[in-house]
PDB file of C-alpha atoms and ligand atoms in Angstrom:
ATOM      1  CA  MET A1201       0.000   0.000   0.000  1.00  0.00           C
ATOM      2  CA  THR A1202       1.351   3.439  -0.957  1.00  0.00           C
ATOM      3  CA  LEU A1203       0.919   6.028   1.754  1.00  0.00           C
ATOM      4  CA  PRO A1204       0.129   9.658   0.915  1.00  0.00           C
ATOM      5  CA  SER A1205       2.873  12.188   1.688  1.00  0.00           C
ATOM      6  CA  LEU A1206       2.896  13.542   5.245  1.00  0.00           C
ATOM      7  CA  ARG A1207       1.694  16.936   3.990  1.00  0.00           C
ATOM      8  CA  GLU A1208      -1.178  15.270   2.103  1.00  0.00           C
ATOM      9  CA  SER A1209      -2.103  13.292   5.229  1.00  0.00           C
ATOM     10  CA  LEU A1210      -2.191  16.468   7.335  1.00  0.00           C
ATOM     11  CA  GLU A1211      -4.313  18.235   4.705  1.00  0.00           C
ATOM     12  CA  ALA A1212      -6.693  15.318   4.280  1.00  0.00           C
ATOM     13  CA  HIS A1213      -7.353  15.356   8.037  1.00  0.00           C
ATOM     14  CA  GLY A1214      -7.480  19.163   8.253  1.00  0.00           C
ATOM     15  CA  LEU A1215      -4.661  19.189  10.837  1.00  0.00           C
ATOM     16  CA  MET A1216      -2.455  22.106  11.811  1.00  0.00           C
ATOM     17  CA  ALA A1217       0.311  22.161  14.433  1.00  0.00           C
ATOM     18  CA  LYS A1218      -0.736  23.292  17.913  1.00  0.00           C
ATOM     19  CA  LYS A1219       1.735  25.219  20.059  1.00  0.00           C
ATOM     20  CA  SER A1220       0.325  23.891  23.339  1.00  0.00           C
ATOM     21  CA  PHE A1221       1.417  20.354  22.363  1.00  0.00           C
ATOM     22  CA  GLY A1222       4.927  21.481  21.358  1.00  0.00           C
ATOM     23  CA  GLN A1223       4.222  20.478  17.752  1.00  0.00           C
ATOM     24  CA  HIS A1224       7.036  21.024  15.244  1.00  0.00           C
ATOM     25  CA  PHE A1225       6.818  18.352  12.578  1.00  0.00           C
ATOM     26  CA  LEU A1226       9.464  16.616  10.498  1.00  0.00           C
ATOM     27  CA  LEU A1227       7.821  16.192   7.093  1.00  0.00           C
ATOM     28  CA  ASP A1228      10.940  15.063   5.174  1.00  0.00           C
ATOM     29  CA  LEU A1229      11.212  11.287   5.331  1.00  0.00           C
ATOM     30  CA  ASN A1230      14.904  11.478   4.419  1.00  0.00           C
ATOM     31  CA  VAL A1231      15.486  13.214   7.751  1.00  0.00           C
ATOM     32  CA  THR A1232      13.364  10.812   9.806  1.00  0.00           C
ATOM     33  CA  ARG A1233      15.006   7.805   8.101  1.00  0.00           C
ATOM     34  CA  LYS A1234      18.421   9.224   8.985  1.00  0.00           C
ATOM     35  CA  ILE A1235      17.402   9.535  12.660  1.00  0.00           C
ATOM     36  CA  VAL A1236      16.242   5.918  12.762  1.00  0.00           C
ATOM     37  CA  ARG A1237      19.404   4.766  10.956  1.00  0.00           C
ATOM     38  CA  LEU A1238      21.757   6.676  13.274  1.00  0.00           C
ATOM     39  CA  GLY A1239      19.807   5.439  16.309  1.00  0.00           C
ATOM     40  CA  GLN A1240      20.690   1.884  15.259  1.00  0.00           C
ATOM     41  CA  ASP A1241      24.411   2.506  14.641  1.00  0.00           C
ATOM     42  CA  ASP A1242      27.150   0.641  16.506  1.00  0.00           C
ATOM     43  CA  GLY A1243      25.167  -2.535  17.074  1.00  0.00           C
ATOM     44  CA  ASN A1244      22.037  -0.917  18.558  1.00  0.00           C
ATOM     45  CA  SER A1245      19.829  -2.629  15.973  1.00  0.00           C
ATOM     46  CA  PHE A1246      16.030  -2.513  16.272  1.00  0.00           C
ATOM     47  CA  ASP A1247      15.757  -5.788  14.285  1.00  0.00           C
ATOM     48  CA  GLY A1248      13.014  -8.008  15.672  1.00  0.00           C
ATOM     49  CA  GLN A1249      12.483  -5.680  18.646  1.00  0.00           C
ATOM     50  CA  VAL A1250       9.824  -3.291  19.863  1.00  0.00           C
ATOM     51  CA  VAL A1251      10.139   0.460  19.340  1.00  0.00           C
ATOM     52  CA  ILE A1252       8.060   2.901  21.380  1.00  0.00           C
ATOM     53  CA  GLU A1253       7.640   6.294  19.761  1.00  0.00           C
ATOM     54  CA  VAL A1254       6.486   9.211  21.876  1.00  0.00           C
ATOM     55  CA  GLY A1255       4.575  11.958  20.085  1.00  0.00           C
ATOM     56  CA  PRO A1256       4.211  10.546  16.550  1.00  0.00           C
ATOM     57  CA  GLY A1257       2.115  13.517  15.325  1.00  0.00           C
ATOM     58  CA  PRO A1258       1.693  13.098  11.548  1.00  0.00           C
ATOM     59  CA  GLY A1259       3.929  10.010  11.648  1.00  0.00           C
ATOM     60  CA  GLY A1260       7.171  10.855   9.818  1.00  0.00           C
ATOM     61  CA  LEU A1261       9.406   9.236  12.411  1.00  0.00           C
ATOM     62  CA  THR A1262       6.823   6.478  12.853  1.00  0.00           C
ATOM     63  CA  ARG A1263       7.005   5.576   9.157  1.00  0.00           C
ATOM     64  CA  ALA A1264      10.810   5.486   9.320  1.00  0.00           C
ATOM     65  CA  ALA A1265      10.668   3.207  12.372  1.00  0.00           C
ATOM     66  CA  LEU A1266       8.191   0.954  10.551  1.00  0.00           C
ATOM     67  CA  GLU A1267      10.528   0.774   7.542  1.00  0.00           C
ATOM     68  CA  SER A1268      13.209  -0.657   9.859  1.00  0.00           C
ATOM     69  CA  GLU A1269      13.262  -4.331  10.821  1.00  0.00           C
ATOM     70  CA  ALA A1270      11.570  -3.573  14.170  1.00  0.00           C
ATOM     71  CA  ALA A1271       9.005  -6.220  15.062  1.00  0.00           C
ATOM     72  CA  TYR A1272       6.488  -3.678  16.350  1.00  0.00           C
ATOM     73  CA  VAL A1273       6.150   0.099  16.674  1.00  0.00           C
ATOM     74  CA  LEU A1274       3.963   1.371  19.487  1.00  0.00           C
ATOM     75  CA  ALA A1275       3.166   5.092  19.310  1.00  0.00           C
ATOM     76  CA  VAL A1276       2.011   7.176  22.285  1.00  0.00           C
ATOM     77  CA  GLU A1277       0.285  10.418  21.273  1.00  0.00           C
ATOM     78  CA  LYS A1278      -1.432  12.912  23.566  1.00  0.00           C
ATOM     79  CA  ASP A1279      -3.217  14.915  20.858  1.00  0.00           C
ATOM     80  CA  SER A1280      -6.418  13.008  20.010  1.00  0.00           C
ATOM     81  CA  ARG A1281      -6.658  14.771  16.620  1.00  0.00           C
ATOM     82  CA  PHE A1282      -3.853  12.555  15.261  1.00  0.00           C
ATOM     83  CA  ILE A1283      -5.189   9.140  16.253  1.00  0.00           C
ATOM     84  CA  GLU A1284      -7.312   8.603  13.114  1.00  0.00           C
ATOM     85  CA  LEU A1285      -4.489   9.677  10.772  1.00  0.00           C
ATOM     86  CA  LEU A1286      -2.035   7.387  12.567  1.00  0.00           C
ATOM     87  CA  SER A1287      -4.437   4.442  12.501  1.00  0.00           C
ATOM     88  CA  GLU A1288      -4.012   4.409   8.712  1.00  0.00           C
ATOM     89  CA  LEU A1289      -0.486   3.097   9.292  1.00  0.00           C
ATOM     90  CA  ASP A1290      -2.070  -0.052  10.678  1.00  0.00           C
ATOM     91  CA  THR A1291      -3.407  -0.841   7.184  1.00  0.00           C
ATOM     92  CA  ALA A1292       0.009  -0.261   5.616  1.00  0.00           C
ATOM     93  CA  TYR A1293       1.856  -2.260   8.293  1.00  0.00           C
ATOM     94  CA  PRO A1294      -0.658  -4.860   9.568  1.00  0.00           C
ATOM     95  CA  ASP A1295       0.143  -6.367  12.978  1.00  0.00           C
ATOM     96  CA  ARG A1296       3.277  -4.240  13.372  1.00  0.00           C
ATOM     97  CA  PHE A1297       1.806  -0.953  14.542  1.00  0.00           C
ATOM     98  CA  GLY A1298      -0.285   0.309  17.437  1.00  0.00           C
ATOM     99  CA  VAL A1299      -1.180   3.790  18.652  1.00  0.00           C
ATOM    100  CA  VAL A1300      -2.280   4.760  22.149  1.00  0.00           C
ATOM    101  CA  GLU A1301      -3.834   8.101  23.044  1.00  0.00           C
ATOM    102  CA  ALA A1302      -2.066   8.992  26.283  1.00  0.00           C
ATOM    103  CA  ASP A1303       0.237  11.396  28.071  1.00  0.00           C
ATOM    104  CA  ALA A1304       3.740   9.903  27.886  1.00  0.00           C
ATOM    105  CA  LEU A1305       4.586  11.440  31.261  1.00  0.00           C
ATOM    106  CA  LYS A1306       1.905   9.297  32.870  1.00  0.00           C
ATOM    107  CA  VAL A1307       1.968   6.025  30.895  1.00  0.00           C
ATOM    108  CA  ASP A1308       3.147   2.799  32.437  1.00  0.00           C
ATOM    109  CA  GLU A1309       5.270   1.431  29.594  1.00  0.00           C
ATOM    110  CA  PRO A1310       5.501  -2.200  30.832  1.00  0.00           C
ATOM    111  CA  ALA A1311       1.683  -2.287  31.179  1.00  0.00           C
ATOM    112  CA  LEU A1312       1.210  -0.906  27.639  1.00  0.00           C
ATOM    113  CA  LEU A1313       3.584  -3.524  26.260  1.00  0.00           C
ATOM    114  CA  ALA A1314       2.020  -6.373  28.258  1.00  0.00           C
ATOM    115  CA  GLU A1315      -1.525  -5.421  27.112  1.00  0.00           C
ATOM    116  CA  ARG A1316      -0.397  -6.078  23.529  1.00  0.00           C
ATOM    117  CA  GLY A1317       1.454  -9.276  24.359  1.00  0.00           C
ATOM    118  CA  LEU A1318       4.774  -7.549  23.620  1.00  0.00           C
ATOM    119  CA  PRO A1319       8.013  -8.196  25.525  1.00  0.00           C
ATOM    120  CA  PRO A1320       8.818  -5.725  28.349  1.00  0.00           C
ATOM    121  CA  GLN A1321      11.956  -4.419  26.616  1.00  0.00           C
ATOM    122  CA  ALA A1322      11.769  -1.715  23.965  1.00  0.00           C
ATOM    123  CA  HIS A1323      13.796   0.992  22.243  1.00  0.00           C
ATOM    124  CA  LEU A1324      12.505   4.543  22.463  1.00  0.00           C
ATOM    125  CA  VAL A1325      12.534   7.072  19.648  1.00  0.00           C
ATOM    126  CA  SER A1326      11.042  10.544  19.755  1.00  0.00           C
ATOM    127  CA  ASN A1327      11.092  14.005  18.318  1.00  0.00           C
ATOM    128  CA  LEU A1328      10.222  15.247  21.768  1.00  0.00           C
ATOM    129  CA  PRO A1329       7.734  17.993  22.509  1.00  0.00           C
ATOM    130  CA  TYR A1330      10.076  20.683  23.869  1.00  0.00           C
ATOM    131  CA  ASN A1331       7.879  21.580  26.804  1.00  0.00           C
ATOM    132  CA  VAL A1332       8.117  18.100  28.343  1.00  0.00           C
ATOM    133  CA  GLY A1333      11.410  16.819  26.897  1.00  0.00           C
ATOM    134  CA  THR A1334      13.477  17.059  30.084  1.00  0.00           C
ATOM    135  CA  PRO A1335      10.843  15.611  32.480  1.00  0.00           C
ATOM    136  CA  LEU A1336      10.325  12.709  30.051  1.00  0.00           C
ATOM    137  CA  LEU A1337      14.064  12.015  29.911  1.00  0.00           C
ATOM    138  CA  ILE A1338      14.287  12.073  33.726  1.00  0.00           C
ATOM    139  CA  LYS A1339      11.320   9.664  33.905  1.00  0.00           C
ATOM    140  CA  TRP A1340      13.025   7.164  31.564  1.00  0.00           C
ATOM    141  CA  LEU A1341      16.439   7.560  33.226  1.00  0.00           C
ATOM    142  CA  THR A1342      15.426   7.259  36.859  1.00  0.00           C
ATOM    143  CA  GLY A1343      12.042   5.498  36.751  1.00  0.00           C
ATOM    144  CA  PRO A1344      11.358   1.811  37.280  1.00  0.00           C
ATOM    145  CA  TRP A1345      11.260   1.005  33.521  1.00  0.00           C
ATOM    146  CA  GLN A1346      14.369   1.416  31.380  1.00  0.00           C
ATOM    147  CA  PRO A1347      14.323   1.457  27.589  1.00  0.00           C
ATOM    148  CA  LYS A1348      16.998  -0.525  25.741  1.00  0.00           C
ATOM    149  CA  SER A1349      18.057   2.709  24.077  1.00  0.00           C
ATOM    150  CA  LEU A1350      16.747   6.252  23.678  1.00  0.00           C
ATOM    151  CA  THR A1351      17.113   8.128  20.382  1.00  0.00           C
ATOM    152  CA  LEU A1352      15.719  11.559  21.146  1.00  0.00           C
ATOM    153  CA  MET A1353      15.424  14.916  19.411  1.00  0.00           C
ATOM    154  CA  PHE A1354      15.843  17.799  21.836  1.00  0.00           C
ATOM    155  CA  GLN A1355      16.274  21.514  21.471  1.00  0.00           C
ATOM    156  CA  LEU A1356      20.024  21.972  20.969  1.00  0.00           C
ATOM    157  CA  GLU A1357      20.579  23.533  24.391  1.00  0.00           C
ATOM    158  CA  VAL A1358      19.158  20.456  26.161  1.00  0.00           C
ATOM    159  CA  ALA A1359      21.082  18.060  23.894  1.00  0.00           C
ATOM    160  CA  LEU A1360      24.323  19.871  24.770  1.00  0.00           C
ATOM    161  CA  ARG A1361      23.532  19.581  28.471  1.00  0.00           C
ATOM    162  CA  VAL A1362      22.988  15.818  28.194  1.00  0.00           C
ATOM    163  CA  VAL A1363      26.421  15.175  26.643  1.00  0.00           C
ATOM    164  CA  ALA A1364      28.429  18.012  28.283  1.00  0.00           C
ATOM    165  CA  PRO A1365      31.822  16.927  29.686  1.00  0.00           C
ATOM    166  CA  VAL A1366      32.975  17.935  33.182  1.00  0.00           C
ATOM    167  CA  GLY A1367      34.084  21.583  33.316  1.00  0.00           C
ATOM    168  CA  ASP A1368      32.000  22.594  30.295  1.00  0.00           C
ATOM    169  CA  ASP A1369      29.589  25.549  30.552  1.00  0.00           C
ATOM    170  CA  ASP A1370      26.691  23.202  29.795  1.00  0.00           C
ATOM    171  CA  TYR A1371      27.787  20.625  32.400  1.00  0.00           C
ATOM    172  CA  GLY A1372      25.140  20.227  35.083  1.00  0.00           C
ATOM    173  CA  ARG A1373      22.638  17.967  36.768  1.00  0.00           C
ATOM    174  CA  LEU A1374      21.076  16.597  33.568  1.00  0.00           C
ATOM    175  CA  GLY A1375      24.482  15.620  32.159  1.00  0.00           C
ATOM    176  CA  VAL A1376      25.656  13.968  35.377  1.00  0.00           C
ATOM    177  CA  ILE A1377      22.497  11.875  35.790  1.00  0.00           C
ATOM    178  CA  SER A1378      22.421  10.968  32.081  1.00  0.00           C
ATOM    179  CA  GLN A1379      26.119  10.040  31.960  1.00  0.00           C
ATOM    180  CA  VAL A1380      26.119   8.044  35.213  1.00  0.00           C
ATOM    181  CA  LEU A1381      23.244   5.919  33.924  1.00  0.00           C
ATOM    182  CA  CYS A1382      23.871   5.832  30.160  1.00  0.00           C
ATOM    183  CA  ASP A1383      26.445   6.085  27.413  1.00  0.00           C
ATOM    184  CA  CYS A1384      25.440   9.355  25.753  1.00  0.00           C
ATOM    185  CA  GLU A1385      26.226  10.606  22.280  1.00  0.00           C
ATOM    186  CA  LYS A1386      25.042  13.508  20.113  1.00  0.00           C
ATOM    187  CA  LEU A1387      24.229  12.023  16.711  1.00  0.00           C
ATOM    188  CA  MET A1388      23.204  14.962  14.542  1.00  0.00           C
ATOM    189  CA  ASP A1389      22.215  18.630  14.570  1.00  0.00           C
ATOM    190  CA  LEU A1390      19.108  19.899  12.821  1.00  0.00           C
ATOM    191  CA  PRO A1391      18.423  23.548  12.007  1.00  0.00           C
ATOM    192  CA  ALA A1392      15.083  25.061  13.016  1.00  0.00           C
ATOM    193  CA  ARG A1393      14.070  25.295   9.326  1.00  0.00           C
ATOM    194  CA  ALA A1394      13.918  21.474   9.107  1.00  0.00           C
ATOM    195  CA  PHE A1395      10.651  21.580  11.094  1.00  0.00           C
ATOM    196  CA  THR A1396       7.109  22.645  10.187  1.00  0.00           C
ATOM    197  CA  PRO A1397       6.433  25.110  11.712  1.00  0.00           C
ATOM    198  CA  PRO A1398      10.047  26.005  12.597  1.00  0.00           C
ATOM    199  CA  PRO A1399      10.730  26.413  16.323  1.00  0.00           C
ATOM    200  CA  LYS A1400      12.737  29.408  17.606  1.00  0.00           C
ATOM    201  CA  VAL A1401      15.852  27.308  18.263  1.00  0.00           C
ATOM    202  CA  ASP A1402      17.929  24.614  16.560  1.00  0.00           C
ATOM    203  CA  SER A1403      17.695  20.961  17.589  1.00  0.00           C
ATOM    204  CA  ALA A1404      19.892  17.902  17.929  1.00  0.00           C
ATOM    205  CA  VAL A1405      19.432  14.151  18.214  1.00  0.00           C
ATOM    206  CA  VAL A1406      21.013  12.441  21.196  1.00  0.00           C
ATOM    207  CA  ARG A1407      21.276   8.709  21.816  1.00  0.00           C
ATOM    208  CA  LEU A1408      21.454   7.291  25.314  1.00  0.00           C
ATOM    209  CA  ILE A1409      22.158   3.619  25.946  1.00  0.00           C
ATOM    210  CA  PRO A1410      21.599   2.538  29.561  1.00  0.00           C
ATOM    211  CA  LYS A1411      24.704   0.998  31.126  1.00  0.00           C
ATOM    212  CA  THR A1412      24.513  -2.672  32.014  1.00  0.00           C
ATOM    213  CA  GLN A1413      25.652  -2.012  35.601  1.00  0.00           C
ATOM    214  CA  ARG A1414      22.744   0.071  36.912  1.00  0.00           C
ATOM    215  CA  PRO A1415      23.036   1.573  40.414  1.00  0.00           C
ATOM    216  CA  ALA A1416      20.366   0.490  42.924  1.00  0.00           C
ATOM    217  CA  PRO A1417      17.241   2.732  43.125  1.00  0.00           C
ATOM    218  CA  ASN A1418      18.327   4.278  46.486  1.00  0.00           C
ATOM    219  CA  ILE A1419      21.709   5.261  44.983  1.00  0.00           C
ATOM    220  CA  ILE A1420      19.920   6.897  42.040  1.00  0.00           C
ATOM    221  CA  ARG A1421      17.753   8.848  44.505  1.00  0.00           C
ATOM    222  CA  ASN A1422      20.917   9.925  46.380  1.00  0.00           C
ATOM    223  CA  LEU A1423      22.459  11.007  43.075  1.00  0.00           C
ATOM    224  CA  GLU A1424      19.396  13.139  42.316  1.00  0.00           C
ATOM    225  CA  MET A1425      19.634  14.762  45.766  1.00  0.00           C
ATOM    226  CA  ILE A1426      23.378  15.412  45.624  1.00  0.00           C
ATOM    227  CA  THR A1427      23.313  16.848  42.102  1.00  0.00           C
ATOM    228  CA  ALA A1428      20.331  19.075  43.009  1.00  0.00           C
ATOM    229  CA  ALA A1429      22.232  20.451  46.023  1.00  0.00           C
ATOM    230  CA  ALA A1430      25.604  20.784  44.252  1.00  0.00           C
ATOM    231  CA  PHE A1431      24.329  22.426  41.042  1.00  0.00           C
ATOM    232  CA  GLY A1432      21.602  24.398  42.862  1.00  0.00           C
ATOM    233  CA  GLN A1433      24.468  26.506  44.219  1.00  0.00           C
ATOM    234  CA  ARG A1434      27.042  25.813  41.508  1.00  0.00           C
ATOM    235  CA  ARG A1435      29.243  28.836  42.330  1.00  0.00           C
ATOM    236  CA  LYS A1436      29.712  27.622  45.903  1.00  0.00           C
ATOM    237  CA  MET A1437      32.383  25.181  47.079  1.00  0.00           C
ATOM    238  CA  LEU A1438      31.068  21.669  47.642  1.00  0.00           C
ATOM    239  CA  ARG A1439      31.695  21.841  51.399  1.00  0.00           C
ATOM    240  CA  ALA A1440      29.040  24.599  51.465  1.00  0.00           C
ATOM    241  CA  SER A1441      26.594  23.371  48.800  1.00  0.00           C
ATOM    242  CA  LEU A1442      26.576  19.830  50.255  1.00  0.00           C
ATOM    243  CA  LYS A1443      26.431  20.957  53.883  1.00  0.00           C
ATOM    244  CA  GLY A1444      22.948  19.535  54.455  1.00  0.00           C
ATOM    245  CA  LEU A1445      24.058  16.136  53.057  1.00  0.00           C
ATOM    246  CA  GLY A1446      27.185  15.601  55.120  1.00  0.00           C
ATOM    247  CA  GLY A1447      29.401  18.357  53.701  1.00  0.00           C
ATOM    248  CA  GLU A1448      33.128  17.938  54.416  1.00  0.00           C
ATOM    249  CA  ALA A1449      32.723  14.533  56.081  1.00  0.00           C
ATOM    250  CA  LEU A1450      30.962  13.077  53.023  1.00  0.00           C
ATOM    251  CA  LEU A1451      33.561  14.570  50.671  1.00  0.00           C
ATOM    252  CA  ALA A1452      36.415  13.204  52.805  1.00  0.00           C
ATOM    253  CA  LYS A1453      34.882   9.702  52.670  1.00  0.00           C
ATOM    254  CA  VAL A1454      35.378   9.601  48.891  1.00  0.00           C
ATOM    255  CA  GLY A1455      38.529  11.721  48.777  1.00  0.00           C
ATOM    256  CA  ILE A1456      37.109  14.794  47.043  1.00  0.00           C
ATOM    257  CA  GLU A1457      38.611  18.209  47.816  1.00  0.00           C
ATOM    258  CA  PRO A1458      35.999  20.234  49.762  1.00  0.00           C
ATOM    259  CA  THR A1459      37.026  23.429  47.984  1.00  0.00           C
ATOM    260  CA  LEU A1460      36.027  22.131  44.533  1.00  0.00           C
ATOM    261  CA  ARG A1461      32.772  23.181  42.848  1.00  0.00           C
ATOM    262  CA  ALA A1462      30.084  21.019  41.255  1.00  0.00           C
ATOM    263  CA  GLU A1463      31.359  21.735  37.736  1.00  0.00           C
ATOM    264  CA  ASN A1464      34.753  20.122  38.627  1.00  0.00           C
ATOM    265  CA  ILE A1465      33.323  16.760  39.737  1.00  0.00           C
ATOM    266  CA  THR A1466      33.049  13.973  37.160  1.00  0.00           C
ATOM    267  CA  PRO A1467      29.912  11.814  36.819  1.00  0.00           C
ATOM    268  CA  ALA A1468      31.906   8.882  38.309  1.00  0.00           C
ATOM    269  CA  GLU A1469      32.797  11.026  41.359  1.00  0.00           C
ATOM    270  CA  PHE A1470      29.168  12.083  41.797  1.00  0.00           C
ATOM    271  CA  LEU A1471      28.256   8.390  41.760  1.00  0.00           C
ATOM    272  CA  ARG A1472      30.832   7.709  44.503  1.00  0.00           C
ATOM    273  CA  LEU A1473      29.295  10.495  46.593  1.00  0.00           C
ATOM    274  CA  ALA A1474      25.812   9.005  46.056  1.00  0.00           C
ATOM    275  CA  GLU A1475      27.102   5.587  47.178  1.00  0.00           C
ATOM    276  CA  ALA A1476      28.743   7.074  50.269  1.00  0.00           C
ATOM    277  CA  LEU A1477      25.711   9.099  51.382  1.00  0.00           C
TER     278      LEU A1477
HETATM  279  N1  SAM B 882       7.050  12.892  15.738  1.00  0.00           N
HETATM  280  C1  SAM B 882       6.438  13.985  15.013  1.00  0.00           C
HETATM  281  C2  SAM B 882       7.420  14.531  14.005  1.00  0.00           C
HETATM  282  O1  SAM B 882       8.633  14.303  14.188  1.00  0.00           O
HETATM  283  O2  SAM B 882       6.995  15.176  13.052  1.00  0.00           O
HETATM  284  C3  SAM B 882       5.905  15.074  15.924  1.00  0.00           C
HETATM  285  C4  SAM B 882       6.926  15.682  16.869  1.00  0.00           C
HETATM  286  S1  SAM B 882       6.314  17.093  17.757  1.00  0.00           S
HETATM  287  C5  SAM B 882       7.821  17.910  18.145  1.00  0.00           C
HETATM  288  C6  SAM B 882       5.859  16.441  19.367  1.00  0.00           C
HETATM  289  C7  SAM B 882       4.693  15.473  19.380  1.00  0.00           C
HETATM  290  O3  SAM B 882       4.482  15.034  20.730  1.00  0.00           O
HETATM  291  C8  SAM B 882       3.367  16.048  18.926  1.00  0.00           C
HETATM  292  O4  SAM B 882       2.721  15.120  18.090  1.00  0.00           O
HETATM  293  C9  SAM B 882       2.572  16.244  20.233  1.00  0.00           C
HETATM  294  O5  SAM B 882       1.180  16.193  20.054  1.00  0.00           O
HETATM  295  C10 SAM B 882       3.095  15.099  21.054  1.00  0.00           C
HETATM  296  N2  SAM B 882       3.005  15.294  22.513  1.00  0.00           N
HETATM  297  C11 SAM B 882       3.099  16.455  23.211  1.00  0.00           C
HETATM  298  N3  SAM B 882       3.056  16.219  24.536  1.00  0.00           N
HETATM  299  C12 SAM B 882       2.922  14.872  24.681  1.00  0.00           C
HETATM  300  C13 SAM B 882       2.816  14.010  25.813  1.00  0.00           C
HETATM  301  N4  SAM B 882       2.858  14.486  27.051  1.00  0.00           N
HETATM  302  N5  SAM B 882       2.669  12.683  25.602  1.00  0.00           N
HETATM  303  C14 SAM B 882       2.643  12.184  24.328  1.00  0.00           C
HETATM  304  N6  SAM B 882       2.749  12.955  23.230  1.00  0.00           N
HETATM  305  C15 SAM B 882       2.888  14.279  23.394  1.00  0.00           C
END
């Protein structure tokens, strides 16, 4: 079955982007295919596996995911206007596609997968709505369910924060938590003009692959607390910013100079602090 172009689909359903849903669409399939291809580089193949896509909108990234060898693509879309348009993909890709109308911040991914008889493991791909991009990433990083990999389009500023090395201007809480829990890589930049309608800022695709050795949930909670305290007062020395969490004594336990600042501490050192707390 030949699908209409994404523009034709939008027109046929009388759909326009809505700002409140953070809608900036990718209507060039060459771009969405590139994202899916790069997401699978270095042995992170989707072959025979489930892909969850958050915010499919008109379905450009969805179509690219369906063109891969993924066994099933499950899309989670909050805007009810798109459900009918997306359901047409079911005809083109019978038994390989499902769409759920839901808020990705609230969905229980293992339950969604189990309801469809799918395995509990899945890769995530998304051109994220900018307004909820960071909370969604934090949910997938620190929550009870971990994706096999996350290939995510963010506004450039957030992408840079995820991959920022220690000492960098963009280095902060998001980078530490992401890099302690995942191998993180920026895959490609995309200018604002690649989207319809164009957002005010440029974007980039980041891939995060959760590490096999995952810290226990209480250590992850400690890490969240320590990074919040340390970067909440990033100009202060750690002995001051971490005062409420053990201050100098905690730093001495792991051999970190109390006069250093949050931006000088590597993700591995933050993990040691979280373990010592
Ligand atoms: N994937 C499409 C593309 O690349 O053209 C659309 C991307 S657009 C930046 C973000 C999409 O996420 C929109 O379809 C929007 O309706 C949807 N969305 C916004 N908030 C959401 C949420 N909380 N849960 C699920 N989808 C959401």
